PDB file of C-alpha atoms in Angstrom:
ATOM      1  CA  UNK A   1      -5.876 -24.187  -3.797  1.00  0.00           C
ATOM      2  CA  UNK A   2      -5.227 -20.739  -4.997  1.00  0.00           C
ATOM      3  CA  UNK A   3      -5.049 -17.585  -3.048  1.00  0.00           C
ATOM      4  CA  UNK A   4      -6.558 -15.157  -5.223  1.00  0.00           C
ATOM      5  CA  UNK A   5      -5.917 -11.522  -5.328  1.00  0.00           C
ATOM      6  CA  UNK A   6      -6.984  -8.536  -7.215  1.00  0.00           C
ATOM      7  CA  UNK A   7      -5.043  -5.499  -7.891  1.00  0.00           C
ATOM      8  CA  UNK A   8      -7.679  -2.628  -8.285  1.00  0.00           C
ATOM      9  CA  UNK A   9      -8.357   0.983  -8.723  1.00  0.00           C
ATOM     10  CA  UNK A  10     -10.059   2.749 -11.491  1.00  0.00           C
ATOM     11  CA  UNK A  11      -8.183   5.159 -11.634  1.00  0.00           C
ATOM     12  CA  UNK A  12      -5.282   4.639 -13.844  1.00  0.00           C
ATOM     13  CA  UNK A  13      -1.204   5.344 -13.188  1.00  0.00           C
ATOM     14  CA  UNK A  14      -1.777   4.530  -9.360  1.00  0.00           C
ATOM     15  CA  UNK A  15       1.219   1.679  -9.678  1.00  0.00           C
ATOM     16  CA  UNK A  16      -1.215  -1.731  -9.976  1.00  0.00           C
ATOM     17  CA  UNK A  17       0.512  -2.944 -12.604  1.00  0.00           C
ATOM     18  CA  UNK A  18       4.035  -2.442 -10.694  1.00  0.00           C
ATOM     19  CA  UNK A  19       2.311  -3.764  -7.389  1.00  0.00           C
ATOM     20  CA  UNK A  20       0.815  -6.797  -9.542  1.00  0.00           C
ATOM     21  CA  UNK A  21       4.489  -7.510 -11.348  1.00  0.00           C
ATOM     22  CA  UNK A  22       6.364  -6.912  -7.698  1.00  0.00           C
ATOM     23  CA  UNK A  23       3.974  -9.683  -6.090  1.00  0.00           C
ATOM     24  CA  UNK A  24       4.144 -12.259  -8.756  1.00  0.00           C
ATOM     25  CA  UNK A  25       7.947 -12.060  -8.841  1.00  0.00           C
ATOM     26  CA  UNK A  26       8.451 -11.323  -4.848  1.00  0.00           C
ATOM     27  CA  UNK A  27       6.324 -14.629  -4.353  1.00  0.00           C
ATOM     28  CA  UNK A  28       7.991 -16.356  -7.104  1.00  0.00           C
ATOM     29  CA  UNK A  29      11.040 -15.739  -5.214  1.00  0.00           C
ATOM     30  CA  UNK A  30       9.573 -17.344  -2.026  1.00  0.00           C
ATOM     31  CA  UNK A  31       9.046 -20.963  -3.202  1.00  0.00           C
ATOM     32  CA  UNK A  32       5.537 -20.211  -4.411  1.00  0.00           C
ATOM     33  CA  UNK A  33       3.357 -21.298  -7.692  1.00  0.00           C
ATOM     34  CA  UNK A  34       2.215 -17.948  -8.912  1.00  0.00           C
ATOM     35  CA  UNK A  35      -0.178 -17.102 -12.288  1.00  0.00           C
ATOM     36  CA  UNK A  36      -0.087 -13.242 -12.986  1.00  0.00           C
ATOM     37  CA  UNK A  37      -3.712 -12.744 -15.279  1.00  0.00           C
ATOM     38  CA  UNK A  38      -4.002  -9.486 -16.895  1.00  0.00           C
ATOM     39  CA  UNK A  39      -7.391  -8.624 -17.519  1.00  0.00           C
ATOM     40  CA  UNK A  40      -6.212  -4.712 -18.402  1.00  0.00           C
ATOM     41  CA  UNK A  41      -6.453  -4.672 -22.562  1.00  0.00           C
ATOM     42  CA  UNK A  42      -3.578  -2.136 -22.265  1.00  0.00           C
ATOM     43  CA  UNK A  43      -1.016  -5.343 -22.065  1.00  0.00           C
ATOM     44  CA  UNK A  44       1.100  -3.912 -19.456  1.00  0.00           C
ATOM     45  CA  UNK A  45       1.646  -7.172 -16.948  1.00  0.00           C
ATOM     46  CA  UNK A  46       3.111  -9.298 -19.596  1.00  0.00           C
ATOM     47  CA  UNK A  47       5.152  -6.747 -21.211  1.00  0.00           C
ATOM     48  CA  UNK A  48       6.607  -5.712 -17.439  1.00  0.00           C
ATOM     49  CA  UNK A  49       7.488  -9.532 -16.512  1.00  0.00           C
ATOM     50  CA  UNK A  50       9.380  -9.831 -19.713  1.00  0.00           C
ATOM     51  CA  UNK A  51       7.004 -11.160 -22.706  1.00  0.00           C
ATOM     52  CA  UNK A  52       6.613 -10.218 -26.180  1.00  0.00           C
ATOM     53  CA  UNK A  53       3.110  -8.357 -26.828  1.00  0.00           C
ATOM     54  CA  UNK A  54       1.253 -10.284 -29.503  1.00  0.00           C
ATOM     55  CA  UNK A  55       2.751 -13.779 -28.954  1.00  0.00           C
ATOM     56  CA  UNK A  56       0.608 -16.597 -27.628  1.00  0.00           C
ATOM     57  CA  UNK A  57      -2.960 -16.861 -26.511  1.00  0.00           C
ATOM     58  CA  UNK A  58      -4.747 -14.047 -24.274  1.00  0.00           C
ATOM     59  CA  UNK A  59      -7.306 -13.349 -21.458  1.00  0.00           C
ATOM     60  CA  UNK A  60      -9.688 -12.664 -24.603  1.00  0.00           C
ATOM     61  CA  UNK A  61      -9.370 -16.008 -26.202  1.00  0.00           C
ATOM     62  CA  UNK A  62      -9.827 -17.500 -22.627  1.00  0.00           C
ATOM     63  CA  UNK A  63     -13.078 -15.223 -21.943  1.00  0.00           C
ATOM     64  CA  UNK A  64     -14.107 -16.107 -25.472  1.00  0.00           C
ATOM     65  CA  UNK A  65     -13.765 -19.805 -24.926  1.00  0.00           C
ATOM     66  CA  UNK A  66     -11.858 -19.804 -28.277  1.00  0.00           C
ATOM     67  CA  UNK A  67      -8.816 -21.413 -26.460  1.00  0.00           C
ATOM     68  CA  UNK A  68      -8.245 -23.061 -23.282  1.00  0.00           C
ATOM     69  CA  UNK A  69      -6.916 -21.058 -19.996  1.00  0.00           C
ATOM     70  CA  UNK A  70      -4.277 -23.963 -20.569  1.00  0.00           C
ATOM     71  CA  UNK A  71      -3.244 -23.160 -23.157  1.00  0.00           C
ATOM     72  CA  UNK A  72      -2.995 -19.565 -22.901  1.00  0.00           C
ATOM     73  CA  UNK A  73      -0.378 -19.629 -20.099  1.00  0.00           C
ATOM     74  CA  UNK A  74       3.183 -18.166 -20.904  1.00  0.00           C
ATOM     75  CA  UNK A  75       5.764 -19.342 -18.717  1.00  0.00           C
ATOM     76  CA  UNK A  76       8.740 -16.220 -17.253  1.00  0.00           C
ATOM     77  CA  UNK A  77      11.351 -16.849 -15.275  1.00  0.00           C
ATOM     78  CA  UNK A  78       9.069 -14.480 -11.939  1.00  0.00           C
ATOM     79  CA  UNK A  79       6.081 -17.126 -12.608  1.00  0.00           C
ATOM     80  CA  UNK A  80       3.377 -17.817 -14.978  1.00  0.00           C
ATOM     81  CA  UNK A  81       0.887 -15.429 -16.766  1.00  0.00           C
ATOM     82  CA  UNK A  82      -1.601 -14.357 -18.946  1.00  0.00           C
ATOM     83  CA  UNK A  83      -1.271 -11.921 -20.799  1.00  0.00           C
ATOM     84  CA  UNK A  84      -3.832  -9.729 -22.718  1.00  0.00           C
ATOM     85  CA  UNK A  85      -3.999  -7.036 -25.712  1.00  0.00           C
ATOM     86  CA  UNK A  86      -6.948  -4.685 -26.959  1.00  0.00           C
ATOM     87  CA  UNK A  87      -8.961  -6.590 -27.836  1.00  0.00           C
ATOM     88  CA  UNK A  88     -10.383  -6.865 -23.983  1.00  0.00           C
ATOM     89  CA  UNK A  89     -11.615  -3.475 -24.667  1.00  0.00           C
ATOM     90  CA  UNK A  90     -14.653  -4.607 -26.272  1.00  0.00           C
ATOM     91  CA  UNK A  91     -15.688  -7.069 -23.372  1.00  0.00           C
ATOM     92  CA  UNK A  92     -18.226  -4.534 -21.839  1.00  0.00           C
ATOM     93  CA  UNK A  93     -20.197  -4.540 -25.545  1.00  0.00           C
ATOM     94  CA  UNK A  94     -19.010  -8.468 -26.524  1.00  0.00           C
ATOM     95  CA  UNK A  95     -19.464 -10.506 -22.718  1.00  0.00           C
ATOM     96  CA  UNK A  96     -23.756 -10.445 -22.387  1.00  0.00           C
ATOM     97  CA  UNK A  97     -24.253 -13.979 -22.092  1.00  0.00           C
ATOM     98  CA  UNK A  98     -26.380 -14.867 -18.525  1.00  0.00           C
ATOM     99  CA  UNK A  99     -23.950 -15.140 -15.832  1.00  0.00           C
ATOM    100  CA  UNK A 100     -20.839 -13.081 -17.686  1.00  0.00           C
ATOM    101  CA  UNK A 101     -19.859 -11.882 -13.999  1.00  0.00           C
ATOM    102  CA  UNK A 102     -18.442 -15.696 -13.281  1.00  0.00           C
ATOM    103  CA  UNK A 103     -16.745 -16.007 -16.521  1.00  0.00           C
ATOM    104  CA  UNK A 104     -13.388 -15.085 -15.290  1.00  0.00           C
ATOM    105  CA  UNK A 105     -13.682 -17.602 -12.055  1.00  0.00           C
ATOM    106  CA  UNK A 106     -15.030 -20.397 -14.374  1.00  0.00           C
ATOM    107  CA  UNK A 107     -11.972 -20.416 -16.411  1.00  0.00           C
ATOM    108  CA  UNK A 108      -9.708 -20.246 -12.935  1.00  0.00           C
ATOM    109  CA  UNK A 109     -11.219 -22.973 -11.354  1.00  0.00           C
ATOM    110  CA  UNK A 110     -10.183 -25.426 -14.399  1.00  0.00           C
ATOM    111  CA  UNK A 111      -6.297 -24.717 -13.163  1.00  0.00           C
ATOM    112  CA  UNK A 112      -6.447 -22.892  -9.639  1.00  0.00           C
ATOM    113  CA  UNK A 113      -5.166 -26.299  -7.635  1.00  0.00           C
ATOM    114  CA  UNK A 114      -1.714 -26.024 -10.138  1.00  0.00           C
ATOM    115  CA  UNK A 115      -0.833 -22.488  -7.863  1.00  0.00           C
ATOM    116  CA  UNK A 116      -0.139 -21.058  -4.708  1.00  0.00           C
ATOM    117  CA  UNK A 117      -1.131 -17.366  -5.702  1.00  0.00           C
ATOM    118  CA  UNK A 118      -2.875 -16.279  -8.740  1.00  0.00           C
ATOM    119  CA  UNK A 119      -2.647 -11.859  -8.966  1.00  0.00           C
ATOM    120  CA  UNK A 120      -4.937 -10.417 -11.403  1.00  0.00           C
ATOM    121  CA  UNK A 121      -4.273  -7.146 -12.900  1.00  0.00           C
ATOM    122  CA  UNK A 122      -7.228  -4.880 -13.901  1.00  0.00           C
ATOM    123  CA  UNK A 123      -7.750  -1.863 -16.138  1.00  0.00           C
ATOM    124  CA  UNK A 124      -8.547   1.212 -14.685  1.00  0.00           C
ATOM    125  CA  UNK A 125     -12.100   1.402 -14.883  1.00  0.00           C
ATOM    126  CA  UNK A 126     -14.724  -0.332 -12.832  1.00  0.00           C
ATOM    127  CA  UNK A 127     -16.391  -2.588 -16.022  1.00  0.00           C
ATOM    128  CA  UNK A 128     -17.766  -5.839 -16.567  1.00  0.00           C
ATOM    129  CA  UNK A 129     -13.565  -7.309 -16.063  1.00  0.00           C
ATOM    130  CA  UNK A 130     -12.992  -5.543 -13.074  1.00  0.00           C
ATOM    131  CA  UNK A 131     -16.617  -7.020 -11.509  1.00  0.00           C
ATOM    132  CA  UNK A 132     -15.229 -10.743 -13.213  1.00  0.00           C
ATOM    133  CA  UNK A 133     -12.024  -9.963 -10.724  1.00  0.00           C
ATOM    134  CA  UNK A 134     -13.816  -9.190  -7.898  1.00  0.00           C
ATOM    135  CA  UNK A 135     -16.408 -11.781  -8.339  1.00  0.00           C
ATOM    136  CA  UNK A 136     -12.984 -14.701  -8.558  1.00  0.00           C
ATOM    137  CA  UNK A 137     -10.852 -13.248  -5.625  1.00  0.00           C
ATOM    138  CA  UNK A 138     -10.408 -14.019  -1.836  1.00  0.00           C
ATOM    139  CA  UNK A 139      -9.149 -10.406  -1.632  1.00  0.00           C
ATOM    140  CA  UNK A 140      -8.673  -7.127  -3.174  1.00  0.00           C
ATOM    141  CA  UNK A 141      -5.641  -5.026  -2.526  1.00  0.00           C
ATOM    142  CA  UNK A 142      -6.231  -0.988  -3.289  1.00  0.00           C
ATOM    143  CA  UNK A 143      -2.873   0.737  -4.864  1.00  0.00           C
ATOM    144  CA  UNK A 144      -3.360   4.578  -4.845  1.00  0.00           C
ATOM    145  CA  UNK A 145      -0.889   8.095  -5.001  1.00  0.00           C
ATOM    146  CA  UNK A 146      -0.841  10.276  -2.228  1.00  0.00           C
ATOM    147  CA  UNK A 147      -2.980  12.943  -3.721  1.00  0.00           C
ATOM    148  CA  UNK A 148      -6.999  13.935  -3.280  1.00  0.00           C
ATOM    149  CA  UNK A 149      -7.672  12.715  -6.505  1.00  0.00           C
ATOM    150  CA  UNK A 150      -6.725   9.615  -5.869  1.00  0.00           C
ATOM    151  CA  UNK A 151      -9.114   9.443  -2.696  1.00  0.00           C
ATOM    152  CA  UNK A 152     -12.196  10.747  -4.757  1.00  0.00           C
ATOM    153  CA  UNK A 153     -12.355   7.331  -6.531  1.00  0.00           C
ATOM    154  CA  UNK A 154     -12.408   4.844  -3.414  1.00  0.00           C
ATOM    155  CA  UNK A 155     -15.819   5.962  -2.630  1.00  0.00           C
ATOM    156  CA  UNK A 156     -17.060   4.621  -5.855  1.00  0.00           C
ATOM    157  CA  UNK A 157     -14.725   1.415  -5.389  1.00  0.00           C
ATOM    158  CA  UNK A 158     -16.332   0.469  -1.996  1.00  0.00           C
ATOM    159  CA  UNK A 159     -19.925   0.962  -3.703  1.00  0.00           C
ATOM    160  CA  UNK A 160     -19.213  -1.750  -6.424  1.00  0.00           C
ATOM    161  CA  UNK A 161     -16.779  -4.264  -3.760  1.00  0.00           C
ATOM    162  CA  UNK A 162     -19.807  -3.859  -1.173  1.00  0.00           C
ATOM    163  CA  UNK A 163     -22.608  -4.665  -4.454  1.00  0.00           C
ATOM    164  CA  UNK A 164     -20.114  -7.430  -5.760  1.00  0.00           C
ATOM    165  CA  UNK A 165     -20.252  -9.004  -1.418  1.00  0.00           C
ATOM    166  CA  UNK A 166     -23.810  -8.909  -1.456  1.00  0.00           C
ATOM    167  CA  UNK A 167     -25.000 -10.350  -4.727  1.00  0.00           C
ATOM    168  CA  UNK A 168     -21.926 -12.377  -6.286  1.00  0.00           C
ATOM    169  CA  UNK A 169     -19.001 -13.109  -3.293  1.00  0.00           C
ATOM    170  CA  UNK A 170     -20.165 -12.648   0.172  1.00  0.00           C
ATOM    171  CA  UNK A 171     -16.063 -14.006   1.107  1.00  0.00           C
ATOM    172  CA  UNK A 172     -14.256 -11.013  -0.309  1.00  0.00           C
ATOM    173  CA  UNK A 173     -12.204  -9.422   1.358  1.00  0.00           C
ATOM    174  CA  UNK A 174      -9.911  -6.183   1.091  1.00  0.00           C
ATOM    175  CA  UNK A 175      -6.582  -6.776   2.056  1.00  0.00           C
ATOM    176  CA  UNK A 176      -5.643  -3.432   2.331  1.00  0.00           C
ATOM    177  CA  UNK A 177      -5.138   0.279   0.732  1.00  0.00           C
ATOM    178  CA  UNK A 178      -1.410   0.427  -0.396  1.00  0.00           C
ATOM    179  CA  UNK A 179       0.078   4.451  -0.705  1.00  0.00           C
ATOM    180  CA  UNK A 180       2.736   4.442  -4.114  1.00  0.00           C
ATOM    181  CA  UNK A 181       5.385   6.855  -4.655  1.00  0.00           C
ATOM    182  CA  UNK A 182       5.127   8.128  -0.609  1.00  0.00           C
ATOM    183  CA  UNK A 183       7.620  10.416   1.128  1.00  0.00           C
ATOM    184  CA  UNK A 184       6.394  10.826   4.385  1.00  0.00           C
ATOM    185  CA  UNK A 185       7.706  14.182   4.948  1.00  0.00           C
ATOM    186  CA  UNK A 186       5.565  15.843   2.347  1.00  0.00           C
ATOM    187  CA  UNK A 187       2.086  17.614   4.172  1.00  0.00           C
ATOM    188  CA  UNK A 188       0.385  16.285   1.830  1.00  0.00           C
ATOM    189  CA  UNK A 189       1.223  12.446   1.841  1.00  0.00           C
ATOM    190  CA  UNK A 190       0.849  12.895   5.351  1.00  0.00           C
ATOM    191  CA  UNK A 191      -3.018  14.277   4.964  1.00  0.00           C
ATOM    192  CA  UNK A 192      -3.766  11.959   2.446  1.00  0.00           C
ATOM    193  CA  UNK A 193      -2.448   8.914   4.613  1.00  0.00           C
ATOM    194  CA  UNK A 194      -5.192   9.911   7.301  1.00  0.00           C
ATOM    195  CA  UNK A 195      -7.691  10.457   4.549  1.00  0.00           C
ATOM    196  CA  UNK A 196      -7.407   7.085   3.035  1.00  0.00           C
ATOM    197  CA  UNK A 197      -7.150   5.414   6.921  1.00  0.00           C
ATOM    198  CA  UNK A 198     -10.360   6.712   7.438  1.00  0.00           C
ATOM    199  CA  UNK A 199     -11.970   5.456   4.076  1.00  0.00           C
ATOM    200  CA  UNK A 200      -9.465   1.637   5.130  1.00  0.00           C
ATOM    201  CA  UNK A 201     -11.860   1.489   8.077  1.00  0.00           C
ATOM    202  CA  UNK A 202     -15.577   2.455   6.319  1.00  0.00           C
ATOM    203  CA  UNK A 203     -14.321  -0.562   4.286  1.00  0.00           C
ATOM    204  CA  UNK A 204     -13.261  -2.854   7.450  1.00  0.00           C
ATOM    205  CA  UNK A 205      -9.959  -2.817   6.337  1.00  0.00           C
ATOM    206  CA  UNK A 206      -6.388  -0.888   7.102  1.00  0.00           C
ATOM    207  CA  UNK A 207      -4.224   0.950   4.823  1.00  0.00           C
ATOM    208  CA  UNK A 208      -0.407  -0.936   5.245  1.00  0.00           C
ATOM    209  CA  UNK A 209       1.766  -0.221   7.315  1.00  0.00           C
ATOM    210  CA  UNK A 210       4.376  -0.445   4.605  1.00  0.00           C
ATOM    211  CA  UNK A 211       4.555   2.190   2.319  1.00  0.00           C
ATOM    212  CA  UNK A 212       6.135   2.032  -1.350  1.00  0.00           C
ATOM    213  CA  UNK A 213       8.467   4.864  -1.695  1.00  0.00           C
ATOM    214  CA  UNK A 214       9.271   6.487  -4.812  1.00  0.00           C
ATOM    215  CA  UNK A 215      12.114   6.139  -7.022  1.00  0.00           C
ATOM    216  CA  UNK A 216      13.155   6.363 -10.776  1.00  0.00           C
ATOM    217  CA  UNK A 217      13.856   2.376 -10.525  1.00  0.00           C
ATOM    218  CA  UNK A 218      10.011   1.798 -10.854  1.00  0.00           C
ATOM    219  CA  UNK A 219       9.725   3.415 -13.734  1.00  0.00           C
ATOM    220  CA  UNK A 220      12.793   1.810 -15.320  1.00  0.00           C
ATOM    221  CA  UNK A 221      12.216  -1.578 -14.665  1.00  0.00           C
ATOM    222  CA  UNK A 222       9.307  -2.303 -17.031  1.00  0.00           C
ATOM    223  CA  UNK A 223      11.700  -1.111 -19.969  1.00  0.00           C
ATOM    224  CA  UNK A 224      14.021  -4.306 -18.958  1.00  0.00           C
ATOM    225  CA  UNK A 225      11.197  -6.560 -19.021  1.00  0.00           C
ATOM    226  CA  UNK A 226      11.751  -6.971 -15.136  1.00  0.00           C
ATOM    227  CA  UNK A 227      10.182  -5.940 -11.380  1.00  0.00           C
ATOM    228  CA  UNK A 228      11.616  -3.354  -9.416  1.00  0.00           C
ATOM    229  CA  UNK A 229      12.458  -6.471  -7.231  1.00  0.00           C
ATOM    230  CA  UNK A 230      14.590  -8.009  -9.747  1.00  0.00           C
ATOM    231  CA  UNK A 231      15.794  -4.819 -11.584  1.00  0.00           C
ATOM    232  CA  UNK A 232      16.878  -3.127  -8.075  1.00  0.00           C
ATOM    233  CA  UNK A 233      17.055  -5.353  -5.296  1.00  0.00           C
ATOM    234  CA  UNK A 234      17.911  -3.336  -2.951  1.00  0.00           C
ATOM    235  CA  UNK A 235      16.344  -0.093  -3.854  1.00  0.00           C
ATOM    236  CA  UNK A 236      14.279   1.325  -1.485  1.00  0.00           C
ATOM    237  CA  UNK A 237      10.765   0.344  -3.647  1.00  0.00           C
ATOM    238  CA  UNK A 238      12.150  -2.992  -3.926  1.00  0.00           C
ATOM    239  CA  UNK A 239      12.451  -3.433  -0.345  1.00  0.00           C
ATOM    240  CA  UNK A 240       9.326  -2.016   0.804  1.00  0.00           C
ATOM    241  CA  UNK A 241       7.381  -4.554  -1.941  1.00  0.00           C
ATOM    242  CA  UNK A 242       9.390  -7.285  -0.470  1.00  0.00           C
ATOM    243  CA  UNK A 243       7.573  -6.167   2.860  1.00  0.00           C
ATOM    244  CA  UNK A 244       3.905  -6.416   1.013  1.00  0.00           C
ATOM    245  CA  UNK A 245       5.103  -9.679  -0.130  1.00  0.00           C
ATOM    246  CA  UNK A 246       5.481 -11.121   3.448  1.00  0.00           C
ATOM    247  CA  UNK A 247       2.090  -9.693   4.409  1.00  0.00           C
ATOM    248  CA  UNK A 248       0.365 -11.379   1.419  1.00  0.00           C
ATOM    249  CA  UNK A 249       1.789 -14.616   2.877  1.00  0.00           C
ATOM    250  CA  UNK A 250       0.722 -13.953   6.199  1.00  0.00           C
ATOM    251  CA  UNK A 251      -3.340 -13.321   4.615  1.00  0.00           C
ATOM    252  CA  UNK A 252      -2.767 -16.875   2.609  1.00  0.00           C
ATOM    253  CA  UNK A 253      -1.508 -18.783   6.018  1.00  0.00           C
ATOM    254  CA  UNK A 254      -4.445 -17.390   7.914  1.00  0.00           C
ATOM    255  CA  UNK A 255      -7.006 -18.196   5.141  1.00  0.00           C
ATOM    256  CA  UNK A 256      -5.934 -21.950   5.882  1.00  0.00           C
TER     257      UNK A 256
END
């Protein structure tokens, strides 16, 4: 069965799309059956692991039952995935049937036993897809910047995880806060590191050891259709992801 694992923040350019295209291909790598689902209308997963925007079926027509989740998968040489477009933006006005929080984990269960790992990308905004995320995973795993601004939104994050434990998924879990873009010998990395430690244990959980540092090969890779991991190996981004990758495994292995 599936591992399942959420990418989230609501605020947006944090790096979840980069952390959710590094673990799909860093896993990929590993031996494992990985599904990438990208429930962010924006369309960025697909587009980073090398697909064409506007070919194939999408999250929407899963959500909307119009096609199978079977049907909709897209097959890249990092792994499987779904991929979505704008139309997702409408699901807060268009999703108001009874029980629209477990539409998303409905739809996985039909094809969770064909993977290892399935990483679900979400837009930056806690809405009715982020909640259908939350309410599917086994874990949630917190990308942020280094900055203040970044911290201001966890508060709000831990509200809806600890509302989505009590009335939805009492088994979620969050695997940890991950700092982007860090240098380590900037003050203010350094301040917001024991900032967001602080806020890691509120939630019960740590912020990882491994940090992502920054380089222009992040940004780049998406243009090639790739991950930093296959893009720039040996970058120093790369290698810290590589490092997320093996903790990931380590979660799954203890789950079982």
């Amino acid at each position: 069965m599936a591992y399942i694992i959420t990418i989230t923040n609501q605020k947006g350019g944090v790096g979840k799309t980069t952390t959710a295209a590094a673990l799909i291909a860093g896993l990929h790598q590993h031996g494992a059956r990985v599904l990438g689902i990208d429930l962010d209308p924006q369309g960025n997963l697909g587009f980073s692991l090398g697909l064409e925007i506007g070919v194939g079926f999408t999250m929407y027509d899963v959500l909307t039952r119009a096609h199978s989740i079977s049907d909709s998968i897209s097959s890249t040489m990092y792994g499987d995935v779904i991929t979505s477009d704008i139309l997702l933006s409408a699901a807060e006005v268009e999703f108001t049937a009874p029980r629209r929080e477990f539409m998303l984990s409905e739809q996985i269960q039909q094809i969770e036993d064909q993977y290892d790992f399935i990483i679900i990308d979400t837009p930056p905004a806690l809405n009715i897809l982020t909640i259908n995320a939350y309410v599917a995973s086994a874990g949630l795993i917190i990308p942020m910047e280094p900055e203040i601004l970044s911290l201001v939104g966890l508060s709000q994050l831990r509200d809806t995880y600890e509302t989505i434990r009590t009335s939805y998924n009492p088994n979620l879990r969050v695997l940890g806060i991950l700092l982007n873009q860090f240098n380590n010998r900037l003050r203010l990395h350094r301040d917001v590191l024991d900032m967001a430690t602080e806020v890691a244990q509120q939630m019960e959980t740590q912020v990882f050891s491994t940090k992502i540092r920054r380089s222009v090969d992040v940004a780049t890779a998406p243009a090639h259709g790739q991950s930093v991991l296959t893009y720039r190996p040996k970058s120093k981004p790369a290698i810290d992801f590589g490092e997320i990758v093996n903790e990931i495994e380590k979660h799954k292995s203890m789950q079982h």
